[in-house]
């Protein structure tokens, strides 16, 4: 299998796609051909998470010998999650379950991919003798940064820089990043939004600095979901959720289940869509947005329009207007690369593009978009706690609220089962949780965590509790125009090491 850019016919091997992150034409890599559905329930039903991951990833990474892949996957998921189930699926009622994707090292779903991605990248690096160092450049809306830092810290041959919106992440997320340990890491705040950080890095991926450094053996890559190394491991958990939902007696073995995904950069939901293409029986695929509802509007109108206010919400990982992976989905529904190039150019220059009615029809046939207000999100946190004694974080609450909205409107068939994707541990957002639940929200984030623990009996994950005592290492904030020079400085230092 080769990987091909969304904007041209530039095809590369999996290892090159992993190393490059973003294609040199500015597009994103996709498999040149999706494997035909190859998943059979009876074949996979007794697999462990690592076995399932090996089985699903092998066709996508044909250059890695299966035995090697198996050992990488085992290392990735061994002792990095607080449960052997990796992703527990809690059946809440006959109608819906919650897939808990927050049992990794940083308490967010990003851990599922970022526990494995460093191993894949190091493998790819090993195949190319010209590379001295890989410098990972990552923009984060809060969770990717920390998960990537944990995944890459002290990995030989790789350094990582993370850029986060300095006022756009929760206090705990900020602590997680500013207090990161490791000799090969750097964390920088940006005076702006996630989109500013992401765009600045995309510029660097297309810059002369990148080619200059490449000649000297320093390769820039990305840990964002623009990298296929993020996307592919995320396919696995949709098959896992399927197995668990059957075991919980929520569905019959080949019965479709709906999925509601709280969406930002469109990576998670795109993985669900890919899982469906290879044979996981996903029914309705629902893209849930917060007030930054550019995707919901797109699915309603076929117009992607950035001319709108940006809202800072309690679900910061969804506060995104330029949803990168959407370009990948678009390329499947538009089926015309010249058109994609034009749309992306229009987006950059005018802030808007639109697709044809036929393409929109195809898009809506695949994915349903909906959004909810901050009040609906808060109400969803309260409702889940009051009705089922279960805590969900603000991102998951957006998905849960969207689920109710669609169900009320009859858009989710009554007798089908739905899985809400829980993307973060509720305690990553202590203030938002305490406020939604009417509990005391004074003092430091850790005071509020203790209060929440006392009131709800949900234990503080050690990964979060232990932060309180750690020292801040990275407190610098820069403007978005300074990103390139900061990267250049760091990259040049790498040359001297
Ligand atoms: C990253 C993230 C999202 C958005 O996922 P995408 O793949 O970017 O759409 C949603 N919720 C949480 C908690 C996240 O960390």
mmCIF file of N, CA, C and O in Angstrom, residues 232-272:
data_model
loop_
_atom_site.group_PDB
_atom_site.id
_atom_site.type_symbol
_atom_site.label_atom_id
_atom_site.label_comp_id
_atom_site.label_asym_id
_atom_site.label_seq_id
_atom_site.Cartn_x
_atom_site.Cartn_y
_atom_site.Cartn_z
ATOM 1 N N UNK A 232 -4.103 6.002 11.795
ATOM 2 C CA UNK A 232 -4.246 4.547 11.662
ATOM 3 C C UNK A 232 -4.496 3.850 13.006
ATOM 4 O O UNK A 232 -5.413 3.031 13.102
ATOM 5 N N UNK A 233 -3.714 4.169 14.061
ATOM 6 C CA UNK A 233 -3.987 3.481 15.331
ATOM 7 C C UNK A 233 -5.394 3.758 15.881
ATOM 8 O O UNK A 233 -5.919 2.985 16.670
ATOM 9 N N UNK A 234 -5.981 4.869 15.446
ATOM 10 C CA UNK A 234 -7.324 5.192 15.937
ATOM 11 C C UNK A 234 -8.401 4.318 15.306
ATOM 12 O O UNK A 234 -9.517 4.237 15.807
ATOM 13 N N UNK A 235 -8.086 3.687 14.183
ATOM 14 C CA UNK A 235 -9.076 2.796 13.558
ATOM 15 C C UNK A 235 -9.346 1.608 14.486
ATOM 16 O O UNK A 235 -10.457 1.112 14.593
ATOM 17 N N UNK A 236 -8.264 1.194 15.179
ATOM 18 C CA UNK A 236 -8.316 -0.038 15.970
ATOM 19 C C UNK A 236 -9.423 -0.005 17.015
ATOM 20 O O UNK A 236 -10.174 -0.960 17.190
ATOM 21 N N UNK A 237 -9.545 1.141 17.725
ATOM 22 C CA UNK A 237 -10.486 1.107 18.846
ATOM 23 C C UNK A 237 -11.945 1.043 18.408
ATOM 24 O O UNK A 237 -12.798 0.666 19.194
ATOM 25 N N UNK A 238 -12.235 1.382 17.178
ATOM 26 C CA UNK A 238 -13.626 1.203 16.736
ATOM 27 C C UNK A 238 -13.966 -0.281 16.570
ATOM 28 O O UNK A 238 -15.089 -0.707 16.845
ATOM 29 N N UNK A 239 -12.984 -1.059 16.151
ATOM 30 C CA UNK A 239 -13.208 -2.506 16.099
ATOM 31 C C UNK A 239 -13.314 -3.066 17.516
ATOM 32 O O UNK A 239 -14.127 -3.946 17.807
ATOM 33 N N UNK A 240 -12.490 -2.532 18.410
ATOM 34 C CA UNK A 240 -12.511 -2.948 19.816
ATOM 35 C C UNK A 240 -13.879 -2.668 20.453
ATOM 36 O O UNK A 240 -14.456 -3.493 21.161
ATOM 37 N N UNK A 241 -14.394 -1.467 20.181
ATOM 38 C CA UNK A 241 -15.704 -1.073 20.723
ATOM 39 C C UNK A 241 -16.779 -2.048 20.225
ATOM 40 O O UNK A 241 -17.666 -2.454 20.963
ATOM 41 N N UNK A 242 -16.658 -2.427 18.984
ATOM 42 C CA UNK A 242 -17.593 -3.402 18.409
ATOM 43 C C UNK A 242 -17.567 -4.709 19.231
ATOM 44 O O UNK A 242 -18.611 -5.203 19.680
ATOM 45 N N UNK A 243 -16.361 -5.236 19.452
ATOM 46 C CA UNK A 243 -16.241 -6.486 20.214
ATOM 47 C C UNK A 243 -16.864 -6.346 21.600
ATOM 48 O O UNK A 243 -17.593 -7.219 22.066
ATOM 49 N N UNK A 244 -16.548 -5.220 22.235
ATOM 50 C CA UNK A 244 -17.052 -5.014 23.602
ATOM 51 C C UNK A 244 -18.576 -4.869 23.612
ATOM 52 O O UNK A 244 -19.241 -5.360 24.522
ATOM 53 N N UNK A 245 -19.115 -4.171 22.627
ATOM 54 C CA UNK A 245 -20.565 -3.951 22.592
ATOM 55 C C UNK A 245 -21.295 -5.274 22.390
ATOM 56 O O UNK A 245 -22.372 -5.492 22.938
ATOM 57 N N UNK A 246 -20.691 -6.181 21.634
ATOM 58 C CA UNK A 246 -21.298 -7.507 21.473
ATOM 59 C C UNK A 246 -21.200 -8.270 22.789
ATOM 60 O O UNK A 246 -22.170 -8.864 23.261
ATOM 61 N N UNK A 247 -20.024 -8.195 23.427
ATOM 62 C CA UNK A 247 -19.848 -8.921 24.696
ATOM 63 C C UNK A 247 -20.778 -8.397 25.793
ATOM 64 O O UNK A 247 -21.209 -9.143 26.662
ATOM 65 N N UNK A 248 -21.065 -7.088 25.747
ATOM 66 C CA UNK A 248 -21.987 -6.497 26.732
ATOM 67 C C UNK A 248 -23.450 -6.765 26.397
ATOM 68 O O UNK A 248 -24.323 -6.202 27.029
ATOM 69 N N UNK A 249 -23.687 -7.492 25.322
ATOM 70 C CA UNK A 249 -25.052 -7.753 24.855
ATOM 71 C C UNK A 249 -25.787 -6.485 24.460
ATOM 72 O O UNK A 249 -27.003 -6.401 24.584
ATOM 73 N N UNK A 250 -25.039 -5.504 24.004
ATOM 74 C CA UNK A 250 -25.700 -4.287 23.532
ATOM 75 C C UNK A 250 -26.134 -4.455 22.081
ATOM 76 O O UNK A 250 -27.111 -3.848 21.646
ATOM 77 N N UNK A 251 -25.378 -5.256 21.331
ATOM 78 C CA UNK A 251 -25.739 -5.520 19.926
ATOM 79 C C UNK A 251 -25.465 -6.994 19.600
ATOM 80 O O UNK A 251 -24.711 -7.664 20.304
ATOM 81 N N UNK A 252 -26.090 -7.460 18.531
ATOM 82 C CA UNK A 252 -25.763 -8.775 17.975
ATOM 83 C C UNK A 252 -24.460 -8.644 17.204
ATOM 84 O O UNK A 252 -24.049 -7.546 16.860
ATOM 85 N N UNK A 253 -23.859 -9.775 16.825
ATOM 86 C CA UNK A 253 -22.484 -9.652 16.333
ATOM 87 C C UNK A 253 -22.314 -8.852 15.042
ATOM 88 O O UNK A 253 -21.311 -8.195 14.877
ATOM 89 N N UNK A 254 -23.283 -8.874 14.159
ATOM 90 C CA UNK A 254 -23.091 -8.046 12.965
ATOM 91 C C UNK A 254 -24.086 -6.892 12.872
ATOM 92 O O UNK A 254 -24.339 -6.362 11.807
ATOM 93 N N UNK A 255 -24.606 -6.543 14.038
ATOM 94 C CA UNK A 255 -25.598 -5.459 14.061
ATOM 95 C C UNK A 255 -24.890 -4.101 14.111
ATOM 96 O O UNK A 255 -23.995 -3.904 14.924
ATOM 97 N N UNK A 256 -25.303 -3.184 13.242
ATOM 98 C CA UNK A 256 -24.638 -1.872 13.262
ATOM 99 C C UNK A 256 -24.882 -1.120 14.576
ATOM 100 O O UNK A 256 -25.948 -1.226 15.168
ATOM 101 N N UNK A 257 -23.858 -0.397 15.033
ATOM 102 C CA UNK A 257 -24.019 0.496 16.189
ATOM 103 C C UNK A 257 -23.646 1.905 15.752
ATOM 104 O O UNK A 257 -22.770 2.098 14.915
ATOM 105 N N UNK A 258 -24.360 2.885 16.319
ATOM 106 C CA UNK A 258 -24.062 4.283 15.977
ATOM 107 C C UNK A 258 -22.931 4.791 16.857
ATOM 108 O O UNK A 258 -22.722 4.305 17.954
ATOM 109 N N UNK A 259 -22.241 5.795 16.349
ATOM 110 C CA UNK A 259 -21.134 6.363 17.103
ATOM 111 C C UNK A 259 -21.281 7.891 17.119
ATOM 112 O O UNK A 259 -21.520 8.496 16.078
ATOM 113 N N UNK A 260 -21.151 8.489 18.298
ATOM 114 C CA UNK A 260 -21.157 9.957 18.378
ATOM 115 C C UNK A 260 -19.777 10.416 18.824
ATOM 116 O O UNK A 260 -19.303 10.032 19.896
ATOM 117 N N UNK A 261 -19.131 11.235 18.004
ATOM 118 C CA UNK A 261 -17.743 11.621 18.258
ATOM 119 C C UNK A 261 -17.642 13.133 18.480
ATOM 120 O O UNK A 261 -17.979 13.917 17.583
ATOM 121 N N UNK A 262 -17.171 13.557 19.663
ATOM 122 C CA UNK A 262 -16.924 14.992 19.856
ATOM 123 C C UNK A 262 -15.751 15.410 18.975
ATOM 124 O O UNK A 262 -14.657 14.871 19.109
ATOM 125 N N UNK A 263 -15.986 16.357 18.093
ATOM 126 C CA UNK A 263 -15.041 16.571 17.007
ATOM 127 C C UNK A 263 -14.387 17.940 17.018
ATOM 128 O O UNK A 263 -15.014 18.946 17.341
ATOM 129 N N UNK A 264 -13.083 17.932 16.677
ATOM 130 C CA UNK A 264 -12.338 19.173 16.529
ATOM 131 C C UNK A 264 -11.626 19.173 15.192
ATOM 132 O O UNK A 264 -12.083 19.730 14.204
ATOM 133 N N UNK A 265 -10.501 18.462 15.155
ATOM 134 C CA UNK A 265 -9.701 18.410 13.934
ATOM 135 C C UNK A 265 -10.136 17.278 12.997
ATOM 136 O O UNK A 265 -9.491 16.998 12.008
ATOM 137 N N UNK A 266 -11.211 16.598 13.357
ATOM 138 C CA UNK A 266 -11.846 15.591 12.507
ATOM 139 C C UNK A 266 -11.028 14.296 12.370
ATOM 140 O O UNK A 266 -11.289 13.475 11.510
ATOM 141 N N UNK A 267 -10.027 14.101 13.240
ATOM 142 C CA UNK A 267 -9.218 12.890 13.126
ATOM 143 C C UNK A 267 -9.916 11.664 13.678
ATOM 144 O O UNK A 267 -9.934 10.605 13.047
ATOM 145 N N UNK A 268 -10.524 11.823 14.846
ATOM 146 C CA UNK A 268 -11.170 10.702 15.503
ATOM 147 C C UNK A 268 -12.323 10.181 14.653
ATOM 148 O O UNK A 268 -12.430 8.980 14.384
ATOM 149 N N UNK A 269 -13.161 11.078 14.201
ATOM 150 C CA UNK A 269 -14.334 10.627 13.431
ATOM 151 C C UNK A 269 -13.909 10.078 12.064
ATOM 152 O O UNK A 269 -14.511 9.140 11.555
ATOM 153 N N UNK A 270 -12.847 10.618 11.515
ATOM 154 C CA UNK A 270 -12.370 10.067 10.241
ATOM 155 C C UNK A 270 -11.891 8.623 10.437
ATOM 156 O O UNK A 270 -12.095 7.763 9.574
ATOM 157 N N UNK A 271 -11.268 8.366 11.575
ATOM 158 C CA UNK A 271 -10.849 6.991 11.865
ATOM 159 C C UNK A 271 -12.057 6.061 11.984
ATOM 160 O O UNK A 271 -12.005 4.912 11.567
ATOM 161 N N UNK A 272 -13.137 6.580 12.562
ATOM 162 C CA UNK A 272 -14.359 5.777 12.665
ATOM 163 C C UNK A 272 -14.876 5.466 11.264
ATOM 164 O O UNK A 272 -15.307 4.345 10.967
#
